[in-house]
Short mmCIF file of C-alpha atoms in Angstrom, two decimals:
data_model
loop_
_atom_site.label_atom_id
_atom_site.label_comp_id
_atom_site.label_asym_id
_atom_site.label_seq_id
_atom_site.Cartn_x
_atom_site.Cartn_y
_atom_site.Cartn_z
CA MET A 517 0.23 0.62 0.02
CA THR A 518 1.54 3.78 -1.11
CA THR A 519 2.39 5.13 1.73
CA PRO A 520 -0.42 8.63 2.26
CA ILE A 521 0.56 12.00 1.28
CA ARG A 522 0.68 13.70 5.66
CA VAL A 523 -1.16 16.22 5.25
CA THR A 524 -1.11 19.44 7.39
CA ILE A 525 -3.56 22.30 6.87
CA VAL A 526 -3.04 26.57 7.99
CA ASP A 527 -5.51 28.51 8.17
CA ASP A 528 -6.95 30.63 10.54
CA HIS A 529 -10.48 29.98 10.61
CA PRO A 530 -11.73 26.31 11.64
CA VAL A 531 -14.35 26.03 9.39
CA VAL A 532 -12.58 26.39 6.82
CA ARG A 533 -10.34 23.57 7.99
CA GLN A 534 -12.82 21.54 9.17
CA GLY A 535 -14.47 21.63 5.51
CA VAL A 536 -10.78 20.97 4.08
CA LYS A 537 -10.62 17.62 6.61
CA ASN A 538 -14.13 16.83 5.32
CA VAL A 539 -13.51 16.48 1.43
CA LEU A 540 -9.93 14.95 1.67
CA ALA A 541 -11.03 12.38 4.11
CA TYR A 542 -12.42 10.74 1.23
CA HIS A 543 -8.81 10.06 -0.15
CA PRO A 544 -7.31 7.89 1.50
CA ASP A 545 -4.07 7.99 -0.51
CA ILE A 546 -3.94 11.97 1.72
CA GLU A 547 -4.14 11.67 5.50
CA ILE A 548 -4.37 14.96 7.48
CA VAL A 549 -1.34 14.65 10.93
CA GLY A 550 -2.09 18.06 12.11
CA GLU A 551 -3.82 21.46 12.05
CA ALA A 552 -2.68 25.32 12.37
CA GLU A 553 -4.71 28.99 12.83
CA SER A 554 -1.42 30.94 13.09
CA ALA A 555 3.31 30.57 12.40
CA ALA A 556 3.22 30.34 15.86
CA THR A 557 0.97 27.47 15.99
CA LEU A 558 2.69 25.55 13.26
CA PHE A 559 5.68 26.13 14.30
CA ARG A 560 4.98 24.63 17.57
CA ASP A 561 4.22 21.40 16.63
CA LEU A 562 5.64 21.25 13.03
CA ASP A 563 7.60 18.64 14.16
CA GLU A 564 5.14 16.73 16.22
CA PHE A 565 2.79 17.04 12.61
CA CYS A 566 6.35 16.42 10.15
CA PRO A 567 3.79 16.78 6.73
CA ASP A 568 5.35 16.11 3.51
CA LEU A 569 2.63 19.19 1.87
CA ILE A 570 0.75 22.29 4.37
CA LEU A 571 -1.93 23.88 3.08
CA LEU A 572 -1.16 27.43 3.81
CA ASP A 573 -3.44 30.27 4.06
CA ILE A 574 -2.58 34.08 2.75
CA ARG A 575 -3.58 36.10 6.01
CA LEU A 576 -3.38 34.98 9.06
CA PRO A 577 -1.93 36.73 12.48
CA GLY A 578 1.21 37.01 13.69
CA ALA A 579 2.80 35.90 9.50
CA SER A 580 1.42 36.15 6.04
CA GLY A 581 1.82 32.75 4.66
CA ILE A 582 4.45 34.86 2.64
CA GLU A 583 6.16 34.50 5.44
CA ILE A 584 5.41 31.45 6.32
CA THR A 585 6.52 30.43 3.32
CA ARG A 586 9.81 32.07 3.50
CA ARG A 587 10.30 30.68 6.90
CA LEU A 588 9.30 26.48 5.55
CA LYS A 589 11.49 27.07 2.37
CA GLN A 590 14.66 28.25 4.56
CA GLN A 591 14.56 26.20 7.94
CA HIS A 592 12.38 22.70 6.58
CA ASN A 593 12.59 23.53 2.47
CA TRP A 594 11.64 19.09 1.92
CA ILE A 595 8.51 20.51 3.11
CA LYS A 596 5.70 20.77 -0.50
CA ILE A 597 3.32 23.85 -0.05
CA ILE A 598 0.66 25.41 -1.10
CA ILE A 599 -1.46 28.68 -0.93
CA LEU A 600 -5.04 27.37 -0.36
CA THR A 601 -6.74 31.43 -0.28
CA THR A 602 -9.68 33.39 -1.30
CA TYR A 603 -7.59 35.98 -3.30
CA ASP A 604 -7.90 36.44 -6.74
CA ASP A 605 -4.84 38.78 -6.87
CA ASP A 606 -1.94 38.53 -8.86
CA GLU A 607 0.45 40.15 -6.17
CA TYR A 608 -0.32 37.75 -4.32
CA LEU A 609 0.63 35.10 -6.42
CA SER A 610 3.43 36.53 -7.90
CA GLU A 611 4.92 36.82 -3.91
CA ALA A 612 4.02 32.67 -3.30
CA ILE A 613 5.90 31.86 -5.91
CA GLN A 614 9.54 34.09 -5.14
CA ALA A 615 9.54 33.05 -1.99
CA GLY A 616 8.92 29.45 -2.94
CA ALA A 617 5.46 27.98 -2.70
CA GLU A 618 5.05 25.47 -5.09
CA GLY A 619 0.74 25.85 -5.72
CA TYR A 620 -1.32 28.54 -5.47
CA LEU A 621 -5.19 27.23 -5.19
CA LEU A 622 -8.24 29.18 -4.78
CA LYS A 623 -10.84 27.90 -1.84
CA SER A 624 -13.55 27.76 -4.46
CA ALA A 625 -11.36 24.72 -6.37
CA SER A 626 -13.71 22.16 -6.21
CA PRO A 627 -12.52 19.54 -3.91
CA THR A 628 -11.41 17.02 -6.66
CA VAL A 629 -9.23 19.52 -8.11
CA LEU A 630 -7.93 20.20 -4.56
CA ALA A 631 -7.16 16.91 -3.93
CA ALA A 632 -5.95 16.30 -7.61
CA ALA A 633 -3.33 19.42 -6.87
CA ILE A 634 -2.13 18.00 -3.46
CA ARG A 635 -0.79 14.99 -5.33
CA ARG A 636 0.79 16.27 -8.69
CA VAL A 637 2.55 18.87 -6.10
CA ALA A 638 3.71 15.90 -3.49
CA GLU A 639 4.76 14.14 -6.80
CA GLY A 640 7.54 17.66 -7.69
CA GLU A 641 5.13 19.96 -9.32
CA ARG A 642 3.72 22.61 -9.83
CA LEU A 643 0.99 23.99 -10.23
CA ILE A 644 -1.27 27.41 -10.52
CA SER A 645 -5.02 27.45 -10.09
CA PRO A 646 -6.47 27.79 -14.07
CA SER A 647 -8.28 30.73 -13.13
CA LEU A 648 -4.71 32.47 -12.82
CA MET A 649 -3.46 30.77 -15.12
CA ASP A 650 -3.97 33.98 -17.69
CA THR A 651 -2.46 36.90 -15.32
CA MET A 652 0.83 34.78 -15.17
CA LEU A 653 1.37 34.37 -18.74
CA ARG A 654 -0.14 37.66 -19.13
CA GLU A 655 2.32 38.76 -16.80
CA PHE A 656 5.02 37.14 -18.40
CA GLN A 657 4.04 38.38 -21.55
CA GLN A 658 4.34 42.05 -20.77
CA MET A 659 7.77 41.75 -19.24
CA SER A 660 8.74 39.93 -21.95
CA GLN A 661 7.75 42.88 -23.72
CA GLY A 662 9.32 45.95 -22.06
CA GLN A 663 12.59 43.41 -21.60
CA ASP A 664 12.21 43.83 -26.32
CA ASP A 665 11.40 47.60 -25.49
CA PHE A 666 14.54 47.66 -23.59
CA ARG A 667 16.66 46.36 -25.76
CA ALA A 668 15.60 47.98 -29.01
CA GLY A 669 14.87 44.92 -31.11
CA LEU A 670 18.39 44.13 -30.93
CA THR A 671 19.47 40.79 -31.58
CA ASP A 672 22.28 38.74 -30.40
CA GLN A 673 24.53 39.65 -32.60
CA GLU A 674 23.77 43.16 -32.61
CA LEU A 675 24.50 43.16 -29.64
CA GLU A 676 27.72 41.52 -29.79
CA ILE A 677 28.56 44.15 -32.61
CA LEU A 678 26.91 46.64 -30.32
CA ALA A 679 29.66 46.07 -27.54
CA MET A 680 33.03 46.52 -29.95
CA ILE A 681 31.76 49.46 -30.96
CA ALA A 682 31.49 50.56 -27.65
CA ASP A 683 34.80 49.28 -27.44
CA GLY A 684 36.13 51.47 -30.78
CA ALA A 685 36.43 48.85 -32.73
CA THR A 686 36.95 49.80 -36.08
CA ASN A 687 34.05 48.08 -39.47
CA ARG A 688 37.17 45.89 -40.05
CA GLU A 689 37.58 44.47 -36.88
CA ILE A 690 33.74 44.02 -36.18
CA ALA A 691 33.78 41.72 -40.10
CA ALA A 692 37.42 40.20 -38.42
CA ALA A 693 35.55 39.52 -35.65
CA MET A 694 32.25 38.23 -36.61
CA PHE A 695 33.01 36.41 -40.05
CA ILE A 696 31.12 38.54 -42.30
CA SER A 697 32.48 41.12 -44.60
CA GLU A 698 33.19 44.55 -43.94
CA VAL A 699 30.21 45.81 -45.78
CA THR A 700 27.89 43.05 -44.01
CA ALA A 701 29.47 44.95 -40.02
CA LYS A 702 29.32 48.82 -42.14
CA ARG A 703 25.60 48.11 -42.87
CA LYS A 704 25.34 46.33 -39.17
CA VAL A 705 26.55 48.88 -37.24
CA GLN A 706 24.10 50.98 -39.30
CA GLU A 707 21.60 49.08 -38.39
CA ILE A 708 22.18 49.88 -34.70
CA MET A 709 22.47 52.96 -34.39
CA GLU A 710 18.62 53.31 -36.27
CA LYS A 711 17.15 51.74 -33.22
CA LEU A 712 19.07 53.13 -30.67
CA GLY A 713 17.72 56.34 -32.63
CA ALA A 714 21.81 57.36 -33.00
CA SER A 715 22.89 59.59 -35.44
CA ASN A 716 26.76 58.27 -34.83
CA ARG A 717 28.62 55.75 -32.90
CA ALA A 718 29.56 58.00 -29.90
CA GLN A 719 25.93 58.47 -29.43
CA ALA A 720 25.20 54.48 -29.78
CA ALA A 721 27.54 53.45 -27.24
CA ALA A 722 25.96 56.27 -25.30
CA GLU A 723 23.08 54.71 -26.01
CA ALA A 724 24.23 51.01 -25.08
CA ALA A 725 25.75 52.52 -21.56
CA ARG A 726 21.64 54.26 -20.75
CA ARG A 727 20.29 50.81 -21.25
CA GLY A 728 22.91 48.64 -19.14
CA LEU A 729 23.94 46.72 -22.29
CA VAL A 730 27.26 47.01 -22.82
#
């Protein structure tokens, strides 16, 4: 028989803790080994609970779920953490993932989804509530777009050439280093200056330095 996944519930509302216990009682591969209403209670009894995974609320007395996650990952990094919250909030989501939580699930999730999330995270997967996936994808797209804007659309090769321009390399030296013709090197330098809005090589080097590209 497979060893059950040992789960501790941390939530300051007794009704929520009881509800989660009732739901998970129907899943023999998941065992509730403890519950806590605050960080103080959790860390006091953590060695006794010895959980594989913690279902952790965001808003708690004394310390937030984010703060608890950071501490757990510093001291007990083998314990998996799923943030279980009512907050459909991209800032909380971002902070939780950065703190080290393996999962972020809304309390509106169905019992089946909750049990499946526990299993998946216990097996080493990361999981985000489906309703929040669009939010995270939009953030990544915005970050990517911001990075593209910062680079002024320069390719990796153009960034290499830009670094040589900043070092004072001539078109001939750039051509030799990049294994291209001098005519091609001259054209690429011109294209780089246009992308940076620079009228000469000195301005291109200055703009590259301002953007932190060299």
